[in-house]
Amino acid sequence: MTVVAKPDRWAASKRFFAAAAAPACFVLALLLSAFFMLILPGAVVYTVVWGERAVATIEACERRQVRHDTTYLDCRGSWRFADGARGSGHVSGVGGDDIGREVPVRVGPLGPYAGGLGRSRHALIPGALMWAVSLPVAGIALYFLFRARARARRVLAEVGEADGLMGRRRFRDGHGRTLLRFRASSRPPIVLSGVESAQRGGRRFATSRPFVTARVPSGGVAFFIARLAGGFAVFDADGRPALVVRRSSVSPPRLEILAPDRTPLGRIVPHPGGEDRPGVAFALITEGDGETAAVVVAKFLRWVVVFCGDPPEPLRQAATAFAFEALRLTR
C-alpha cells in the first residue's frame, strides 16, 4: 500500500515568514535605534531649548503602574501661552509638591515640560549610551572598509582590470551592467529535482536555501549552484553536473576543483604574494600547467573577479560561483 503525503497548504506562507523574519527584525532594530538615539533625545532637547514658553497650573498627580515593578508619576494640569491660548493634559517634569502651583514650562512635540536637561536623564542616558557604543563600532567598520579597499587596489594593480564585481545577488561588469542575477531557494529547480534525494545519503547541504540559480539579464539560466557543506557543486543550464568545489584546508582556505568524475581541474588558493594579506585575494590555478585562470579579490563585503586570459567555461563558472560563496567558504 502506497502512502501519499498530503501537501502542506501553509508551506508557502511558512517559507514567506521564514524569509521575512530576519529583514523584519533588522528593520525593527533600526526603528528602535532611531527612536532612542534620534527621535526621543531630539524631542527632549528641542522642547527644553526651543519649546514655546507657557505657564502651567498643576491640578493633580497620580502614580500609575506600567508593570508590576514599574511605576511613573502622571501629573496633569492646564497651561496658557503668552498669546492667551490654552491647553490641558499631562505635564512632565513636575511632582506632587507642584500641585496647585503655577510652573513655567516649555511646550514641544511631547507636550509641556518643566525643568532643564538635567531632569531628562531618563530619556537622554539610553540614547547617549547607544551613541557611545555605535560611534566606535562605526569607526571600526569604516577602518576595515578603507583598509580592505586599499588592499584590494594593491592586488588589482598587480593582476589587472576587474572583469566583474560580485554583490549580494548580482554580478556586474566594470561599467555597472548586470551580467548575472543570483536567486537562492529551499527547493531545487525542476532540472535538479534528483539532487536533493541523492544528497540524503551523502554530504549534506550547507544552508536552508541550498539551491542557487544564476540567470543572465535576458532571463535564461546560465548555471545552477548547490551549496554543500565545505563547498558547492555547479550544474549547467540543463541540470548536468559541471564541477564540484570542495574545501581541503580551512586555514589558510584552500579548495579543490573537480570534474563530475572526480578528475582534478584545478584549485583555489591564496593569491601568491598575499601571505601578509590573508583572505584578501584568491587565485584559481589550473591543474597540470599551474597557470592562473582567475583571481578573486575581496573588497570588504564584495568580491572582484579578474579572468586571466580566456579560461574555459567551467573554470569561469567556478570562479564566479566561488565569488558568490566566498564569504561562507573563507570565514
Short mmCIF file of C-alpha atoms in Angstrom, two decimals:
data_model
loop_
_atom_site.label_atom_id
_atom_site.label_comp_id
_atom_site.label_asym_id
_atom_site.label_seq_id
_atom_site.Cartn_x
_atom_site.Cartn_y
_atom_site.Cartn_z
CA MET A 1 0.00 0.00 0.00
CA THR A 2 1.42 3.33 -1.06
CA VAL A 3 1.00 6.25 1.28
CA VAL A 4 0.83 9.63 -0.38
CA ALA A 5 1.89 12.55 1.79
CA LYS A 6 -0.67 15.32 2.00
CA PRO A 7 0.60 18.64 0.68
CA ASP A 8 1.08 21.32 3.29
CA ARG A 9 -1.21 24.14 2.24
CA TRP A 10 0.63 26.52 4.58
CA ALA A 11 4.07 25.72 3.15
CA ALA A 12 4.24 28.88 1.03
CA SER A 13 3.20 31.05 3.99
CA LYS A 14 5.76 29.38 6.24
CA ARG A 15 8.52 29.96 3.71
CA PHE A 16 7.47 33.60 3.33
CA PHE A 17 7.52 34.29 7.08
CA ALA A 18 10.80 32.41 7.48
CA ALA A 19 12.39 34.53 4.75
CA ALA A 20 10.87 37.77 6.10
CA ALA A 21 11.78 37.19 9.77
CA ALA A 22 15.40 38.37 9.52
CA PRO A 23 14.65 41.54 7.44
CA ALA A 24 11.73 42.40 9.73
CA CYS A 25 13.90 42.09 12.85
CA PHE A 26 16.57 44.23 11.20
CA VAL A 27 14.06 46.97 10.32
CA LEU A 28 12.57 46.85 13.83
CA ALA A 29 16.03 47.18 15.36
CA LEU A 30 16.72 50.19 13.13
CA LEU A 31 13.45 51.84 14.15
CA LEU A 32 14.11 51.26 17.86
CA SER A 33 17.66 52.57 17.50
CA ALA A 34 16.42 55.66 15.65
CA PHE A 35 13.83 56.29 18.38
CA PHE A 36 16.27 56.08 21.31
CA MET A 37 19.20 57.73 19.51
CA LEU A 38 17.49 60.46 17.49
CA ILE A 39 13.76 60.98 17.95
CA LEU A 40 13.36 60.86 21.76
CA PRO A 41 16.56 62.81 22.64
CA GLY A 42 15.88 65.26 19.81
CA ALA A 43 12.34 65.93 21.03
CA VAL A 44 13.55 66.47 24.62
CA VAL A 45 16.38 68.82 23.59
CA TYR A 46 14.10 70.75 21.22
CA THR A 47 11.49 71.18 23.95
CA VAL A 48 13.97 72.34 26.60
CA VAL A 49 15.87 74.74 24.31
CA TRP A 50 13.38 75.93 21.68
CA GLY A 51 9.96 74.96 23.04
CA GLU A 52 7.29 77.65 23.28
CA ARG A 53 7.11 79.24 26.73
CA ALA A 54 3.95 78.82 28.81
CA VAL A 55 2.76 78.75 32.42
CA ALA A 56 1.18 75.54 33.70
CA THR A 57 -1.09 75.07 36.71
CA ILE A 58 -0.71 71.59 38.18
CA GLU A 59 -4.05 70.16 39.23
CA ALA A 60 -3.32 66.56 40.32
CA CYS A 61 -0.60 63.90 40.34
CA GLU A 62 -1.29 60.16 40.35
CA ARG A 63 1.21 57.31 40.45
CA ARG A 64 0.41 54.80 37.73
CA GLN A 65 1.76 51.29 37.36
CA VAL A 66 3.08 50.24 33.95
CA ARG A 67 4.12 46.78 35.10
CA HIS A 68 4.17 45.06 38.48
CA ASP A 69 7.63 46.53 39.21
CA THR A 70 7.49 49.81 37.25
CA THR A 71 5.53 52.95 38.12
CA TYR A 72 5.56 56.55 36.98
CA LEU A 73 4.04 59.81 38.22
CA ASP A 74 1.30 61.19 35.98
CA CYS A 75 0.77 64.89 36.69
CA ARG A 76 -1.98 66.71 34.85
CA GLY A 77 -2.97 70.31 34.58
CA SER A 78 -3.64 73.19 32.24
CA TRP A 79 -1.31 75.75 30.69
CA ARG A 80 -1.59 79.06 28.92
CA PHE A 81 0.68 80.69 26.36
CA ALA A 82 1.69 84.33 26.15
CA ASP A 83 -0.92 84.97 23.44
CA GLY A 84 -3.71 83.63 25.67
CA ALA A 85 -4.06 80.21 24.05
CA ARG A 86 -4.64 77.36 26.48
CA GLY A 87 -4.09 73.63 26.66
CA SER A 88 -4.55 70.81 29.15
CA GLY A 89 -3.24 67.32 29.76
CA HIS A 90 -0.09 65.64 31.05
CA VAL A 91 2.75 67.87 32.27
CA SER A 92 6.25 66.42 32.51
CA GLY A 93 9.00 67.42 34.93
CA VAL A 94 6.78 68.24 37.91
CA GLY A 95 5.89 66.43 41.13
CA GLY A 96 3.40 66.32 43.97
CA ASP A 97 4.87 69.44 45.57
CA ASP A 98 3.82 71.44 42.49
CA ILE A 99 0.09 70.72 42.85
CA GLY A 100 -1.83 74.00 42.87
CA ARG A 101 1.22 75.99 41.79
CA GLU A 102 1.97 77.81 38.58
CA VAL A 103 5.10 76.38 36.95
CA PRO A 104 6.95 77.80 33.91
CA VAL A 105 7.12 75.21 31.16
CA ARG A 106 8.16 74.85 27.55
CA VAL A 107 5.83 73.09 25.13
CA GLY A 108 7.29 70.85 22.43
CA PRO A 109 6.41 67.75 20.39
CA LEU A 110 5.89 65.66 23.54
CA GLY A 111 3.84 68.30 25.36
CA PRO A 112 4.72 70.71 28.19
CA TYR A 113 7.89 70.13 30.17
CA ALA A 114 9.18 71.85 33.31
CA GLY A 115 12.87 71.84 34.10
CA GLY A 116 16.11 71.58 32.15
CA LEU A 117 18.12 68.79 30.56
CA GLY A 118 19.28 67.62 33.99
CA ARG A 119 15.77 66.35 34.74
CA SER A 120 15.64 64.45 31.41
CA ARG A 121 18.34 61.90 32.24
CA HIS A 122 15.88 59.00 31.91
CA ALA A 123 15.33 59.96 28.25
CA LEU A 124 18.85 61.09 27.34
CA ILE A 125 21.03 58.42 29.01
CA PRO A 126 19.84 55.47 26.83
CA GLY A 127 20.47 57.50 23.69
CA ALA A 128 23.88 58.64 24.95
CA LEU A 129 24.88 55.05 25.75
CA MET A 130 23.79 53.87 22.31
CA TRP A 131 25.76 56.69 20.66
CA ALA A 132 28.80 55.81 22.81
CA VAL A 133 28.63 52.23 21.53
CA SER A 134 27.62 52.97 17.94
CA LEU A 135 30.31 55.53 17.14
CA PRO A 136 33.29 53.24 17.96
CA VAL A 137 31.61 50.37 16.10
CA ALA A 138 31.04 52.60 13.08
CA GLY A 139 34.64 53.80 13.29
CA ILE A 140 35.98 50.24 13.37
CA ALA A 141 33.76 49.26 10.44
CA LEU A 142 34.97 52.25 8.40
CA TYR A 143 38.57 51.41 9.27
CA PHE A 144 38.21 47.87 7.96
CA LEU A 145 36.28 49.14 4.92
CA PHE A 146 39.03 51.59 3.91
CA ARG A 147 41.72 49.03 4.73
CA ALA A 148 40.02 46.37 2.60
CA ARG A 149 39.61 48.79 -0.30
CA ALA A 150 43.29 49.80 -0.11
CA ARG A 151 44.39 46.16 -0.10
CA ALA A 152 42.07 45.35 -2.99
CA ARG A 153 43.50 48.24 -5.00
CA ARG A 154 47.03 46.97 -4.42
CA VAL A 155 46.17 43.45 -5.56
CA LEU A 156 44.19 44.67 -8.57
CA ALA A 157 47.11 46.84 -9.58
CA GLU A 158 49.16 43.63 -9.78
CA VAL A 159 46.66 41.36 -11.59
CA GLY A 160 44.87 43.79 -13.91
CA GLU A 161 41.47 45.34 -14.51
CA ALA A 162 38.37 43.77 -12.95
CA ASP A 163 36.08 41.72 -15.19
CA GLY A 164 33.22 41.63 -12.71
CA LEU A 165 32.09 42.68 -9.24
CA MET A 166 30.06 40.23 -7.15
CA GLY A 167 27.50 41.83 -4.86
CA ARG A 168 24.97 40.13 -2.67
CA ARG A 169 22.77 38.97 -5.53
CA ARG A 170 24.26 40.37 -8.72
CA PHE A 171 27.44 40.02 -10.73
CA ARG A 172 28.21 43.25 -12.61
CA ASP A 173 30.87 44.24 -15.09
CA GLY A 174 33.22 47.19 -14.71
CA HIS A 175 30.57 49.58 -16.07
CA GLY A 176 27.92 48.50 -13.56
CA ARG A 177 25.89 46.44 -16.04
CA THR A 178 24.37 43.26 -14.64
CA LEU A 179 25.89 40.08 -16.04
CA LEU A 180 24.23 37.55 -13.74
CA ARG A 181 21.44 37.56 -11.17
CA PHE A 182 21.52 35.02 -8.34
CA ARG A 183 18.49 33.70 -6.53
CA ALA A 184 18.60 31.15 -3.69
CA SER A 185 15.77 28.71 -2.99
CA SER A 186 15.00 26.00 -0.48
CA ARG A 187 13.54 23.80 -3.21
CA PRO A 188 15.56 22.56 -6.19
CA PRO A 189 14.73 23.67 -9.72
CA ILE A 190 12.93 21.08 -11.82
CA VAL A 191 16.09 20.07 -13.66
CA LEU A 192 17.80 19.41 -10.30
CA SER A 193 14.93 17.50 -8.72
CA GLY A 194 17.09 14.41 -8.25
CA VAL A 195 19.91 16.23 -6.49
CA GLU A 196 18.13 16.61 -3.15
CA SER A 197 17.35 12.89 -2.79
CA ALA A 198 20.87 12.00 -3.88
CA GLN A 199 22.33 14.11 -1.07
CA ARG A 200 20.43 12.32 1.66
CA GLY A 201 22.92 9.53 1.71
CA GLY A 202 26.00 11.70 1.15
CA ARG A 203 27.17 15.17 2.05
CA ARG A 204 24.53 17.42 3.47
CA PHE A 205 23.55 20.85 2.23
CA ALA A 206 25.13 23.84 3.94
CA THR A 207 22.13 26.18 4.32
CA SER A 208 18.34 26.13 4.45
CA ARG A 209 18.31 27.58 0.91
CA PRO A 210 20.96 25.48 -0.81
CA PHE A 211 19.89 25.87 -4.46
CA VAL A 212 21.06 28.97 -6.33
CA THR A 213 20.05 29.88 -9.87
CA ALA A 214 22.32 32.19 -11.87
CA ARG A 215 20.38 33.94 -14.63
CA VAL A 216 21.50 36.24 -17.41
CA PRO A 217 19.69 39.61 -17.82
CA SER A 218 17.52 38.16 -20.62
CA GLY A 219 16.06 35.67 -18.13
CA GLY A 220 17.79 32.50 -19.28
CA VAL A 221 19.67 30.23 -16.89
CA ALA A 222 23.47 30.37 -17.00
CA PHE A 223 24.11 27.68 -14.38
CA PHE A 224 22.96 26.33 -11.02
CA ILE A 225 24.78 26.10 -7.68
CA ALA A 226 24.11 23.56 -4.96
CA ARG A 227 25.58 24.70 -1.64
CA LEU A 228 27.26 21.78 0.11
CA ALA A 229 28.97 21.56 3.47
CA GLY A 230 32.51 22.73 2.81
CA GLY A 231 32.00 23.51 -0.86
CA PHE A 232 29.50 23.62 -3.70
CA ALA A 233 28.53 21.91 -6.93
CA VAL A 234 27.89 23.63 -10.27
CA PHE A 235 25.37 22.35 -12.82
CA ASP A 236 24.85 23.64 -16.35
CA ALA A 237 21.57 25.07 -17.62
CA ASP A 238 20.27 21.57 -18.45
CA GLY A 239 20.99 20.27 -14.96
CA ARG A 240 24.06 18.23 -15.88
CA PRO A 241 26.93 18.26 -13.32
CA ALA A 242 29.72 20.59 -14.42
CA LEU A 243 32.13 20.54 -11.50
CA VAL A 244 32.47 20.20 -7.73
CA VAL A 245 34.42 22.53 -5.47
CA ARG A 246 35.30 21.21 -2.03
CA ARG A 247 37.37 22.70 0.76
CA SER A 248 40.62 20.89 1.52
CA SER A 249 42.00 23.32 4.10
CA VAL A 250 40.42 25.85 6.43
CA SER A 251 43.45 27.89 7.45
CA PRO A 252 44.58 29.07 5.02
CA PRO A 253 41.46 28.45 2.91
CA ARG A 254 42.17 26.08 0.03
CA LEU A 255 39.67 24.41 -2.27
CA GLU A 256 39.87 21.71 -4.92
CA ILE A 257 38.03 21.91 -8.25
CA LEU A 258 36.94 18.51 -9.52
CA ALA A 259 35.16 17.32 -12.65
CA PRO A 260 31.98 15.22 -12.19
CA ASP A 261 34.14 12.07 -12.46
CA ARG A 262 36.43 13.46 -9.69
CA THR A 263 39.22 14.35 -12.11
CA PRO A 264 41.14 17.35 -10.69
CA LEU A 265 40.61 20.50 -12.75
CA GLY A 266 42.41 22.97 -10.51
CA ARG A 267 42.45 24.53 -7.08
CA ILE A 268 41.62 27.81 -5.36
CA VAL A 269 44.42 29.02 -3.10
CA PRO A 270 45.52 32.33 -1.53
CA HIS A 271 46.94 34.64 -4.17
CA PRO A 272 50.74 34.38 -4.43
CA GLY A 273 52.45 37.14 -2.50
CA GLY A 274 49.39 37.64 -0.29
CA GLU A 275 50.77 35.95 2.80
CA ASP A 276 50.66 39.29 4.62
CA ARG A 277 47.10 39.84 3.40
CA PRO A 278 45.29 36.60 4.34
CA GLY A 279 41.80 36.31 2.93
CA VAL A 280 42.22 39.31 0.62
CA ALA A 281 42.74 37.54 -2.70
CA PHE A 282 42.49 34.03 -4.08
CA ALA A 283 43.88 32.57 -7.28
CA LEU A 284 42.23 29.84 -9.34
CA ILE A 285 45.12 27.65 -10.51
CA THR A 286 44.61 25.12 -13.29
CA GLU A 287 45.70 21.53 -12.80
CA GLY A 288 48.81 20.39 -14.62
CA ASP A 289 50.33 23.56 -16.03
CA GLY A 290 49.67 25.58 -12.85
CA GLU A 291 48.51 28.65 -14.76
CA THR A 292 46.36 31.27 -13.06
CA ALA A 293 42.91 31.22 -14.68
CA ALA A 294 41.26 33.81 -12.44
CA VAL A 295 41.85 35.96 -9.37
CA VAL A 296 39.10 36.72 -6.85
CA VAL A 297 39.80 39.77 -4.68
CA ALA A 298 37.92 40.74 -1.51
CA LYS A 299 36.60 44.29 -1.46
CA PHE A 300 35.01 44.43 2.00
CA LEU A 301 31.66 42.62 1.53
CA ARG A 302 32.06 42.37 -2.25
CA TRP A 303 34.36 40.30 -4.41
CA VAL A 304 36.11 41.33 -7.60
CA VAL A 305 36.76 38.71 -10.29
CA VAL A 306 39.63 39.05 -12.76
CA PHE A 307 39.93 36.43 -15.51
CA CYS A 308 43.45 35.81 -16.75
CA GLY A 309 43.44 35.13 -20.47
CA ASP A 310 40.47 33.12 -21.75
CA PRO A 311 39.82 30.25 -19.30
CA PRO A 312 37.33 27.51 -20.26
CA GLU A 313 33.69 27.96 -19.29
CA PRO A 314 33.74 25.51 -16.34
CA LEU A 315 36.58 27.43 -14.70
CA ARG A 316 34.84 30.75 -15.34
CA GLN A 317 31.76 29.35 -13.64
CA ALA A 318 33.90 28.05 -10.78
CA ALA A 319 35.46 31.48 -10.22
CA THR A 320 32.09 33.25 -10.39
CA ALA A 321 30.39 30.73 -8.09
CA PHE A 322 33.30 30.95 -5.64
CA ALA A 323 32.95 34.75 -5.55
CA PHE A 324 29.27 34.28 -4.70
CA GLU A 325 30.07 31.74 -1.95
CA ALA A 326 33.37 33.23 -0.74
CA LEU A 327 32.04 34.72 2.50
CA ARG A 328 30.75 31.30 3.56
CA LEU A 329 33.76 29.27 2.47
CA THR A 330 36.57 31.51 3.72
CA ARG A 331 35.37 32.54 7.16
#
